[in-house]
Amino acid sequence: MVVQTEAFIMLSMVLFVLGTLGVLLKRNAILVFMSIELMLNATNLAIAAFAHQWGQVDGHLFVFFIITVAAAEVAVGLALIVAIFRAKRSINIDELHQMEG
Amino acid sequence: MGTLPSLESFNLWAALPGISVAVWACILLVIDLFIPKTRKETTAWLAAGGLVFAFVANLLVYNAEVDSFLGMFRADQFTAFFNIVILITAFVSILLSIDYLKRAGIERGEYYVLMLFSSAGMMFMAGANNLIVVFIALELLSIPLYVLAAFRSPEPRSEEAGIKYFILGAFASAFFVYGAALLYGATGTTNLHEVFEQVGRVIGGETTGMFLTLLGSGLVLVGLGFKVAVVPFHMWTPDVYEGAPTPVTTFMSVGAKAGGFAALLRILAIALPMLVLQDGQTNAAWQNVVVLVTTATLILGNFVAIAQTNIKRMLAYSSIAHAGYISMAVAAAGTAGIGNEAIQAALIYIIAYMFTNLGAFAVAMAIEKDDGSGTNLENFVGLGKSRPLLALMMTVFMLSLAGVPPTAGFLGKLFIFQTTLHAGLEWLAIIGVITSVVSAFYYLRIIVNMYLRDGEGDPAAGATERVNWAVYVAFAGTLLVGILPILVTTLTERVTLVANIVP
Amino acid sequence: MENTGLSLVTVVLFLPMIGFLILLFLREQTQLQTIKYVTLGTSLITFVASLLLWAALDINNPALQMVQRIDWLPQYGISFYVGVDGLSLLLVVLSTFITVIATLASFRTHALEERGRQKLYYLFMLLLEWAMIGVFVVQDMIIFFIFWEITLVPMYFMIGIWGSERRVYAAVKFFLYTMAGSLLMLLAILYVGTAAGTFALPEITAMIQNGTLSFPFDGLFSPQSFLFLGFFIAFAVKVPMWPLHSWLPDAHVQAPTAGSIILAGVLLKMGTYGMLRFCLPMFPEASVAWAPVVGVLAVIGIIYGAWVSYAQTDMKKLVAYSSVSHMGFIVLGIFALNAQGISGSILQMVNHGVSTGGLFLIVGMLYERRHTKEMAAFGGIWTALPVLGGLALLISLSSMGLPGLNGFVGEFTILMGTLGSQSLGFVFALFATTGVILAAVYMLYFYQRVFMGELDKEENRQIEKLHWSEYAALVPLVVAIILIGIQPFIFFQPMDASVGQLVTQMQPFVTSVVQLVP
């Protein structure tokens, strides 16, 4: 059975929307962060499917770059979250309101 | 598979400014290990030296018009112009940082390395001619900035700025990259010039993919909209600008915005000018969206700024408003035939904004206390007496931000309004004008505080020799651009993104 | 037309800047006297230079003279383009003249010593003079706009730093009102300039004359009218015309004496000059079509200003509102669109500058002595200060338009122009005349309350005599008042050719549009 590109795209869109909703709705910084990862991976899926459809390697290249960049983001993001956790003993992003206005 | 391309055909030399900054950042990371903790100033000067080298290199390749890395990177005047803006910004920010870091007790060598990396990212944003490169440059720009914003850790406000910037920045990148993926799906290419051709075919009905193209370009716009902080993607700005260490705020308020607009202009003007909804229409489909966003940005940025009591927050909203003015030119670029003119206007506005904003933040930093407090508007009371020279320069910066001649800010607005009118967007121009008057109100308040109200003037402890020099540079730039605009218009004369490609 | 040498106009324009630079190197603590005299000297030299300008002007030539043009942004058609003609000459002389008076008036101003920062004050004075001359001599719309906006900054600080109690409010209001008006003008300028491909006014006027450039016009709300309004509203705020005048009383009342003198003497004229220089030649049809509307507003301003003046108890407010009334006359004369009306207006601009400047000077002198601007605090000053009383009488009479003095000549010519105008006419002249009568009422009322009557208050009896610098400020004004009154010919002469040319250009439109719009 050959799965159509459309199916991959639909799936990736669903994942992307789920990720977006996660970022908007979750209050735990780790979960927000994971949702962002989900969005990036939805992108990877879409690109891989498109690359297959166009029969090119460009898309696959793009995926590698995204994976690498995501890893870098993880490093920075987790470091920040740890720093916040040390100070506050909490990673609820609603509790971040030092600045008003 | 054909033969591998020769090294010469990569035209590495044309990307030298960006490459040199990135490479120097890597080397500096190592050198920094051998610099004792008490002498981190050396790292700063080494970093600044790298920027100077890149600046000279940039002048040498200023008039180049070549593709590097097999069309992934485009070196032209547009790139070189943005390089100038970014390098000056980075240089001034480093100048501001040296004493600030000492005062705040966070003197670490990585700071300067991160700044260099981020600058390199911005420079590649300007030259990126491929969606993949735009994405990587965007991340290279952003990730160091997340760290820099939180650099004052464990100070809670700084950490909070870092995490907020990080979450929203990563969120925006995800939007951008998903948009890029859809565009790739619709066109089968990530090269902007090829995207342009394919979009033309999609519009002409030769290939399918209209839906993907529209959705993709929309998401790309959202992603970059976050970076340049236009409404409704602006909410991170005030908190991040307030919480981040002031030199970092300075750096990102100009550099990140410039980088974002560079990518935005290149993508919209090169890849998507053909994106029209109906045959025979001359204005790109995204124009109305940009007009809407611009209007909201101008109004919200300027009106909310009135209510601010902290100079950093006020400048944050002001920077949102200025993003609005720049996107007036972006909107104008959507009218057929106006493209190049509008882009030149945007560039002139950006350089004017750069000088002025660098100066304004530098003065704000000068009155900041060691613990990061003292940035309320009230702290400006009496500055005209205690630090006359500093107050005078702040006056000029405020007038420039408000767009009063003969400053750079006026000149920028002049070009922006002209191109907006030329593009047939009269209403947008009128909104721009009205919000300018509103903006004059809150900028004047600083001047009122400095001169017209009596009080014990702030000693401006932060105004050390180096900070003063940074202020002088910004001041000279602000006036020079305003009085002799020919200096910057010559720099943009040959910026012709659109003519290259419009058939 | 290109002039490679240095034109006299450029010299006059940049003379104040030389003084400005000298001041920068003086120290306030030790060289205060020098600062004052350098300012006075600079303004005097500039005044003399502007008189040379008058002497050098060929009065039979209606065109721009002593032109100098340097490219500023050639690719956009913007150039630094200066020159004078009959329309601007008198106003240049007025600016330099009033600056001298204002400088002299500053020497004895209490607020200056109280608030300090006198060097800054004199720097602003010279900056303001530079910008004012710039507004009158520059022929390129963008550069004009730049000078126009620059005038805001020093005036803003003058009011804001050295003004009286509510100075901050007044200064900000002044700045925002004018800026709001002028930014719409900027849009109109950009529109016109983009359409014409150049921002040089003489070239645009020539293009409109020979028909290569025209802005579509078919009634009160057509593109040309919107452009006209863009310019007109900016100027009307500055004049200020009713109902945009509310910044003026605040600014005048709060400003230091010299600030009021310059504001009334020159800055308001920038508005009327702008109408004359930009609105009429660039948008002839719209000007003609809107003339009745403008006329009505002007007449309302004349009567309203006079009426409100009469109701004031504060001397400065009284004079400020009288300005609204007098400026209404000037606008009326301009929109009479004939030679008499326009010449009368230009002369009246000078007259108003001299007379109202004089009135503010007198009010300032009284304020310095008694620290109040309430008329009730005075009375019988004539007995205590006979010389001031005499000079004040003369200035008051001039302001109310007594025959033989300057005000009469201007107002009479304007009224004659209005009567003979195709766009305005008898009714306008009739109502405007009411303004003249009311002017007599409030001016006499003012004079009587302050200078006549019993010298019944102890403080007034021991009032300080006039200082030499005060005489030096007042006497030239009085001389000018009498000179214009008995020899108006000298002043009409240089403007005749240019006004004639403007009217000739307008005439075809007057005839055609007046028939079009009932």
Tab-separated table of N, CA, C and O in Angstrom, chain B residues 179-259:
chain	number	residue	atom	x	y	z
B	179	GLY	N	6.106	26.979	8.123
B	179	GLY	CA	5.752	27.738	6.925
B	179	GLY	C	6.713	27.446	5.795
B	179	GLY	O	6.316	27.223	4.640
B	180	ALA	N	8.003	27.407	6.140
B	180	ALA	CA	8.995	27.111	5.116
B	180	ALA	C	8.762	25.719	4.538
B	180	ALA	O	8.883	25.497	3.324
B	181	ALA	N	8.401	24.769	5.415
B	181	ALA	CA	8.145	23.408	4.944
B	181	ALA	C	6.983	23.399	3.949
B	181	ALA	O	7.057	22.757	2.889
B	182	LEU	N	5.932	24.122	4.271
B	182	LEU	CA	4.791	24.136	3.353
B	182	LEU	C	5.146	24.803	2.033
B	182	LEU	O	4.727	24.359	0.960
B	183	LEU	N	5.923	25.881	2.128
B	183	LEU	CA	6.347	26.533	0.877
B	183	LEU	C	7.176	25.553	0.050
B	183	LEU	O	7.035	25.488	-1.182
B	184	TYR	N	8.005	24.822	0.739
B	184	TYR	CA	8.811	23.830	0.036
B	184	TYR	C	7.898	22.796	-0.607
B	184	TYR	O	8.093	22.398	-1.766
B	185	GLY	N	6.882	22.394	0.130
B	185	GLY	CA	5.948	21.418	-0.428
B	185	GLY	C	5.235	21.951	-1.654
B	185	GLY	O	5.009	21.223	-2.624
B	186	ALA	N	4.913	23.229	-1.629
B	186	ALA	CA	4.165	23.798	-2.749
B	186	ALA	C	5.046	24.025	-3.954
B	186	ALA	O	4.583	23.968	-5.093
B	187	THR	N	6.337	24.332	-3.719
B	187	THR	CA	7.167	24.753	-4.835
B	187	THR	C	8.279	23.770	-5.157
B	187	THR	O	8.871	23.846	-6.230
B	188	GLY	N	8.596	22.884	-4.238
B	188	GLY	CA	9.653	21.916	-4.504
B	188	GLY	C	11.042	22.498	-4.410
B	188	GLY	O	12.006	21.900	-4.876
B	189	THR	N	11.170	23.664	-3.833
B	189	THR	CA	12.492	24.255	-3.708
B	189	THR	C	12.521	25.154	-2.491
B	189	THR	O	11.475	25.609	-2.021
B	190	THR	N	13.715	25.387	-1.971
B	190	THR	CA	13.834	26.323	-0.864
B	190	THR	C	14.619	27.561	-1.273
B	190	THR	O	14.788	28.472	-0.493
B	191	ASN	N	15.114	27.568	-2.497
B	191	ASN	CA	15.829	28.737	-2.987
B	191	ASN	C	14.829	29.841	-3.302
B	191	ASN	O	13.833	29.618	-4.001
B	192	LEU	N	15.093	31.036	-2.786
B	192	LEU	CA	14.076	32.084	-2.900
B	192	LEU	C	13.770	32.446	-4.345
B	192	LEU	O	12.620	32.670	-4.707
B	193	HIS	N	14.804	32.496	-5.174
B	193	HIS	CA	14.543	32.840	-6.573
B	193	HIS	C	13.686	31.781	-7.253
B	193	HIS	O	12.799	32.093	-8.034
B	194	GLU	N	13.984	30.535	-6.912
B	194	GLU	CA	13.182	29.463	-7.528
B	194	GLU	C	11.773	29.446	-6.954
B	194	GLU	O	10.808	29.172	-7.675
B	195	VAL	N	11.675	29.740	-5.663
B	195	VAL	CA	10.332	29.841	-5.085
B	195	VAL	C	9.532	30.874	-5.860
B	195	VAL	O	8.370	30.667	-6.194
B	196	PHE	N	10.194	31.990	-6.154
B	196	PHE	CA	9.514	33.053	-6.908
B	196	PHE	C	8.943	32.524	-8.217
B	196	PHE	O	7.776	32.718	-8.548
B	197	GLU	N	9.800	31.805	-8.944
B	197	GLU	CA	9.332	31.285	-10.233
B	197	GLU	C	8.182	30.307	-10.057
B	197	GLU	O	7.190	30.344	-10.791
B	198	GLN	N	8.329	29.440	-9.059
B	198	GLN	CA	7.283	28.438	-8.845
B	198	GLN	C	5.977	29.075	-8.408
B	198	GLN	O	4.908	28.663	-8.853
B	199	VAL	N	6.099	30.089	-7.552
B	199	VAL	CA	4.872	30.754	-7.113
B	199	VAL	C	4.178	31.373	-8.313
B	199	VAL	O	2.954	31.306	-8.447
B	200	GLY	N	4.986	31.926	-9.225
B	200	GLY	CA	4.404	32.453	-10.452
B	200	GLY	C	3.601	31.378	-11.171
B	200	GLY	O	2.497	31.619	-11.661
B	201	ARG	N	4.141	30.172	-11.224
B	201	ARG	CA	3.420	29.080	-11.895
B	201	ARG	C	2.156	28.701	-11.140
B	201	ARG	O	1.126	28.426	-11.738
B	202	VAL	N	2.286	28.684	-9.821
B	202	VAL	CA	1.112	28.334	-9.029
B	202	VAL	C	-0.003	29.335	-9.299
B	202	VAL	O	-1.159	28.952	-9.537
B	203	ILE	N	0.372	30.609	-9.313
B	203	ILE	CA	-0.636	31.641	-9.548
B	203	ILE	C	-1.209	31.492	-10.951
B	203	ILE	O	-2.412	31.631	-11.186
B	204	GLY	N	-0.319	31.192	-11.889
B	204	GLY	CA	-0.776	31.051	-13.256
B	204	GLY	C	-1.600	29.794	-13.478
B	204	GLY	O	-2.090	29.557	-14.581
B	205	GLY	N	-1.734	28.965	-12.444
B	205	GLY	CA	-2.559	27.776	-12.563
B	205	GLY	C	-1.845	26.616	-13.223
B	205	GLY	O	-2.453	25.594	-13.515
B	206	GLU	N	-0.502	26.774	-13.449
B	206	GLU	CA	0.206	25.678	-14.099
B	206	GLU	C	0.412	24.502	-13.151
B	206	GLU	O	0.415	23.369	-13.554
B	207	THR	N	0.645	24.832	-11.881
B	207	THR	CA	0.784	23.759	-10.899
B	207	THR	C	-0.175	24.034	-9.754
B	207	THR	O	-0.638	25.154	-9.573
B	208	THR	N	-0.434	22.999	-8.998
B	208	THR	CA	-1.331	23.194	-7.861
B	208	THR	C	-0.517	23.669	-6.661
B	208	THR	O	0.685	23.863	-6.751
B	209	GLY	N	-1.165	23.872	-5.552
B	209	GLY	CA	-0.423	24.232	-4.355
B	209	GLY	C	-0.721	25.628	-3.870
B	209	GLY	O	0.033	26.181	-3.078
B	210	MET	N	-1.787	26.213	-4.357
B	210	MET	CA	-2.141	27.563	-3.907
B	210	MET	C	-2.360	27.591	-2.407
B	210	MET	O	-1.875	28.489	-1.708
B	211	PHE	N	-3.073	26.556	-1.927
B	211	PHE	CA	-3.381	26.521	-0.499
B	211	PHE	C	-2.114	26.454	0.339
B	211	PHE	O	-1.912	27.231	1.283
B	212	LEU	N	-1.216	25.536	-0.075
B	212	LEU	CA	0.035	25.396	0.672
B	212	LEU	C	0.855	26.685	0.617
B	212	LEU	O	1.459	27.092	1.601
B	213	THR	N	0.869	27.310	-0.551
B	213	THR	CA	1.647	28.536	-0.695
B	213	THR	C	1.127	29.614	0.256
B	213	THR	O	1.901	30.269	0.962
B	214	LEU	N	-0.203	29.779	0.250
B	214	LEU	CA	-0.775	30.823	1.091
B	214	LEU	C	-0.537	30.527	2.565
B	214	LEU	O	-0.078	31.385	3.321
B	215	LEU	N	-0.822	29.294	2.954
B	215	LEU	CA	-0.648	28.934	4.362
B	215	LEU	C	0.823	29.050	4.753
B	215	LEU	O	1.174	29.594	5.804
B	216	GLY	N	1.684	28.538	3.870
B	216	GLY	CA	3.117	28.575	4.158
B	216	GLY	C	3.615	29.992	4.306
B	216	GLY	O	4.299	30.324	5.284
B	217	SER	N	3.255	30.870	3.352
B	217	SER	CA	3.777	32.231	3.467
B	217	SER	C	3.176	32.920	4.684
B	217	SER	O	3.840	33.734	5.333
B	218	GLY	N	1.934	32.559	5.011
B	218	GLY	CA	1.335	33.134	6.211
B	218	GLY	C	2.119	32.749	7.452
B	218	GLY	O	2.444	33.600	8.287
B	219	LEU	N	2.479	31.474	7.563
B	219	LEU	CA	3.207	31.024	8.747
B	219	LEU	C	4.606	31.635	8.800
B	219	LEU	O	5.103	31.984	9.875
B	220	VAL	N	5.233	31.769	7.627
B	220	VAL	CA	6.549	32.412	7.587
B	220	VAL	C	6.432	33.835	8.109
B	220	VAL	O	7.255	34.306	8.914
B	221	LEU	N	5.372	34.534	7.684
B	221	LEU	CA	5.150	35.898	8.149
B	221	LEU	C	4.972	35.941	9.659
B	221	LEU	O	5.518	36.814	10.334
B	222	VAL	N	4.203	34.976	10.174
B	222	VAL	CA	3.989	34.948	11.623
B	222	VAL	C	5.319	34.771	12.345
B	222	VAL	O	5.640	35.493	13.289
B	223	GLY	N	6.101	33.819	11.870
B	223	GLY	CA	7.376	33.545	12.528
B	223	GLY	C	8.274	34.762	12.549
B	223	GLY	O	8.840	35.115	13.588
B	224	LEU	N	8.388	35.429	11.399
B	224	LEU	CA	9.258	36.605	11.367
B	224	LEU	C	8.621	37.776	12.096
B	224	LEU	O	9.320	38.618	12.654
B	225	GLY	N	7.278	37.785	12.084
B	225	GLY	CA	6.581	38.847	12.822
B	225	GLY	C	6.935	38.810	14.300
B	225	GLY	O	7.102	39.848	14.930
B	226	PHE	N	7.087	37.607	14.853
B	226	PHE	CA	7.517	37.481	16.239
B	226	PHE	C	8.888	38.110	16.424
B	226	PHE	O	9.136	38.828	17.371
B	227	LYS	N	9.779	37.815	15.487
B	227	LYS	CA	11.159	38.287	15.644
B	227	LYS	C	11.233	39.802	15.620
B	227	LYS	O	11.996	40.402	16.352
B	228	VAL	N	10.464	40.418	14.724
B	228	VAL	CA	10.557	41.875	14.636
B	228	VAL	C	9.556	42.537	15.568
B	228	VAL	O	9.505	43.755	15.642
B	229	ALA	N	8.748	41.747	16.251
B	229	ALA	CA	7.821	42.263	17.260
B	229	ALA	C	6.783	43.207	16.684
B	229	ALA	O	6.710	44.373	17.039
B	230	VAL	N	5.983	42.698	15.760
B	230	VAL	CA	4.837	43.487	15.329
B	230	VAL	C	3.591	42.898	15.996
B	230	VAL	O	3.562	41.714	16.326
B	231	VAL	N	2.609	43.757	16.187
B	231	VAL	CA	1.346	43.300	16.774
B	231	VAL	C	0.707	42.339	15.792
B	231	VAL	O	0.722	42.606	14.597
B	232	PRO	N	0.129	41.247	16.166
B	232	PRO	CA	-0.118	40.753	17.531
B	232	PRO	C	0.954	39.804	18.053
B	232	PRO	O	0.647	38.986	18.903
B	233	PHE	N	2.144	39.888	17.558
B	233	PHE	CA	3.203	38.967	18.016
B	233	PHE	C	4.238	39.705	18.845
B	233	PHE	O	5.426	39.426	18.780
B	234	HIS	N	3.790	40.672	19.615
B	234	HIS	CA	4.724	41.570	20.285
B	234	HIS	C	4.815	41.322	21.776
B	234	HIS	O	5.640	41.911	22.434
B	235	MET	N	3.941	40.430	22.330
B	235	MET	CA	3.768	40.473	23.789
B	235	MET	C	5.035	40.167	24.573
B	235	MET	O	5.158	40.571	25.715
B	236	TRP	N	5.970	39.488	23.966
B	236	TRP	CA	7.192	39.181	24.708
B	236	TRP	C	8.061	40.422	24.893
B	236	TRP	O	8.843	40.516	25.831
B	237	THR	N	7.934	41.387	23.979
B	237	THR	CA	8.906	42.483	23.921
B	237	THR	C	9.089	43.239	25.236
B	237	THR	O	10.217	43.355	25.713
B	238	PRO	N	8.011	43.797	25.818
B	238	PRO	CA	8.245	44.629	26.999
B	238	PRO	C	8.945	43.887	28.134
B	238	PRO	O	9.904	44.418	28.712
B	239	ASP	N	8.505	42.659	28.421
B	239	ASP	CA	9.113	41.928	29.529
B	239	ASP	C	10.573	41.608	29.242
B	239	ASP	O	11.437	41.751	30.103
B	240	VAL	N	10.825	41.155	28.027
B	240	VAL	CA	12.197	40.781	27.698
B	240	VAL	C	13.096	42.004	27.707
B	240	VAL	O	14.190	41.991	28.261
B	241	TYR	N	12.611	43.094	27.123
B	241	TYR	CA	13.446	44.299	27.076
B	241	TYR	C	13.706	44.838	28.468
B	241	TYR	O	14.778	45.358	28.754
B	242	GLU	N	12.701	44.707	29.324
B	242	GLU	CA	12.904	45.251	30.662
B	242	GLU	C	13.831	44.365	31.480
B	242	GLU	O	14.697	44.854	32.201
B	243	GLY	N	13.650	43.037	31.363
B	243	GLY	CA	14.384	42.133	32.230
B	243	GLY	C	15.809	41.883	31.779
B	243	GLY	O	16.688	41.672	32.605
B	244	ALA	N	16.057	41.911	30.485
B	244	ALA	CA	17.392	41.594	29.994
B	244	ALA	C	18.371	42.674	30.432
B	244	ALA	O	17.976	43.815	30.642
B	245	PRO	N	19.649	42.319	30.561
B	245	PRO	CA	20.654	43.350	30.853
B	245	PRO	C	20.587	44.438	29.776
B	245	PRO	O	20.410	44.124	28.593
B	246	THR	N	20.731	45.678	30.170
B	246	THR	CA	20.476	46.764	29.227
B	246	THR	C	21.298	46.705	27.935
B	246	THR	O	20.758	46.945	26.861
B	247	PRO	N	22.592	46.379	27.992
B	247	PRO	CA	23.313	46.309	26.708
B	247	PRO	C	22.736	45.230	25.787
B	247	PRO	O	22.734	45.389	24.575
B	248	VAL	N	22.239	44.155	26.397
B	248	VAL	CA	21.636	43.098	25.571
B	248	VAL	C	20.336	43.620	24.944
B	248	VAL	O	20.061	43.384	23.765
B	249	THR	N	19.566	44.346	25.739
B	249	THR	CA	18.355	44.947	25.188
B	249	THR	C	18.705	45.851	24.011
B	249	THR	O	18.061	45.820	22.965
B	250	THR	N	19.744	46.638	24.223
B	250	THR	CA	20.190	47.530	23.151
B	250	THR	C	20.486	46.720	21.892
B	250	THR	O	20.029	47.047	20.799
B	251	PHE	N	21.267	45.677	22.110
B	251	PHE	CA	21.712	44.865	20.986
B	251	PHE	C	20.531	44.234	20.275
B	251	PHE	O	20.401	44.293	19.057
B	252	MET	N	19.609	43.641	21.046
B	252	MET	CA	18.534	42.929	20.350
B	252	MET	C	17.483	43.875	19.803
B	252	MET	O	16.851	43.588	18.797
B	253	SER	N	17.312	45.031	20.454
B	253	SER	CA	16.280	45.936	19.940
B	253	SER	C	16.648	46.431	18.551
B	253	SER	O	15.774	46.776	17.765
B	254	VAL	N	17.921	46.507	18.257
B	254	VAL	CA	18.314	46.947	16.914
B	254	VAL	C	18.673	45.736	16.044
B	254	VAL	O	18.107	45.543	14.970
B	255	GLY	N	19.590	44.920	16.556
B	255	GLY	CA	20.133	43.848	15.732
B	255	GLY	C	19.100	42.812	15.341
B	255	GLY	O	18.946	42.486	14.157
B	256	ALA	N	18.373	42.303	16.344
B	256	ALA	CA	17.417	41.240	16.032
B	256	ALA	C	16.324	41.771	15.110
B	256	ALA	O	15.862	41.078	14.205
B	257	LYS	N	15.953	43.019	15.350
B	257	LYS	CA	14.920	43.598	14.495
B	257	LYS	C	15.441	43.760	13.072
B	257	LYS	O	14.741	43.441	12.103
B	258	ALA	N	16.669	44.253	12.962
B	258	ALA	CA	17.238	44.432	11.630
B	258	ALA	C	17.321	43.086	10.909
B	258	ALA	O	16.931	42.968	9.740
B	259	GLY	N	17.807	42.072	11.633
B	259	GLY	CA	17.905	40.757	11.010
B	259	GLY	C	16.550	40.245	10.572
B	259	GLY	O	16.379	39.735	9.457
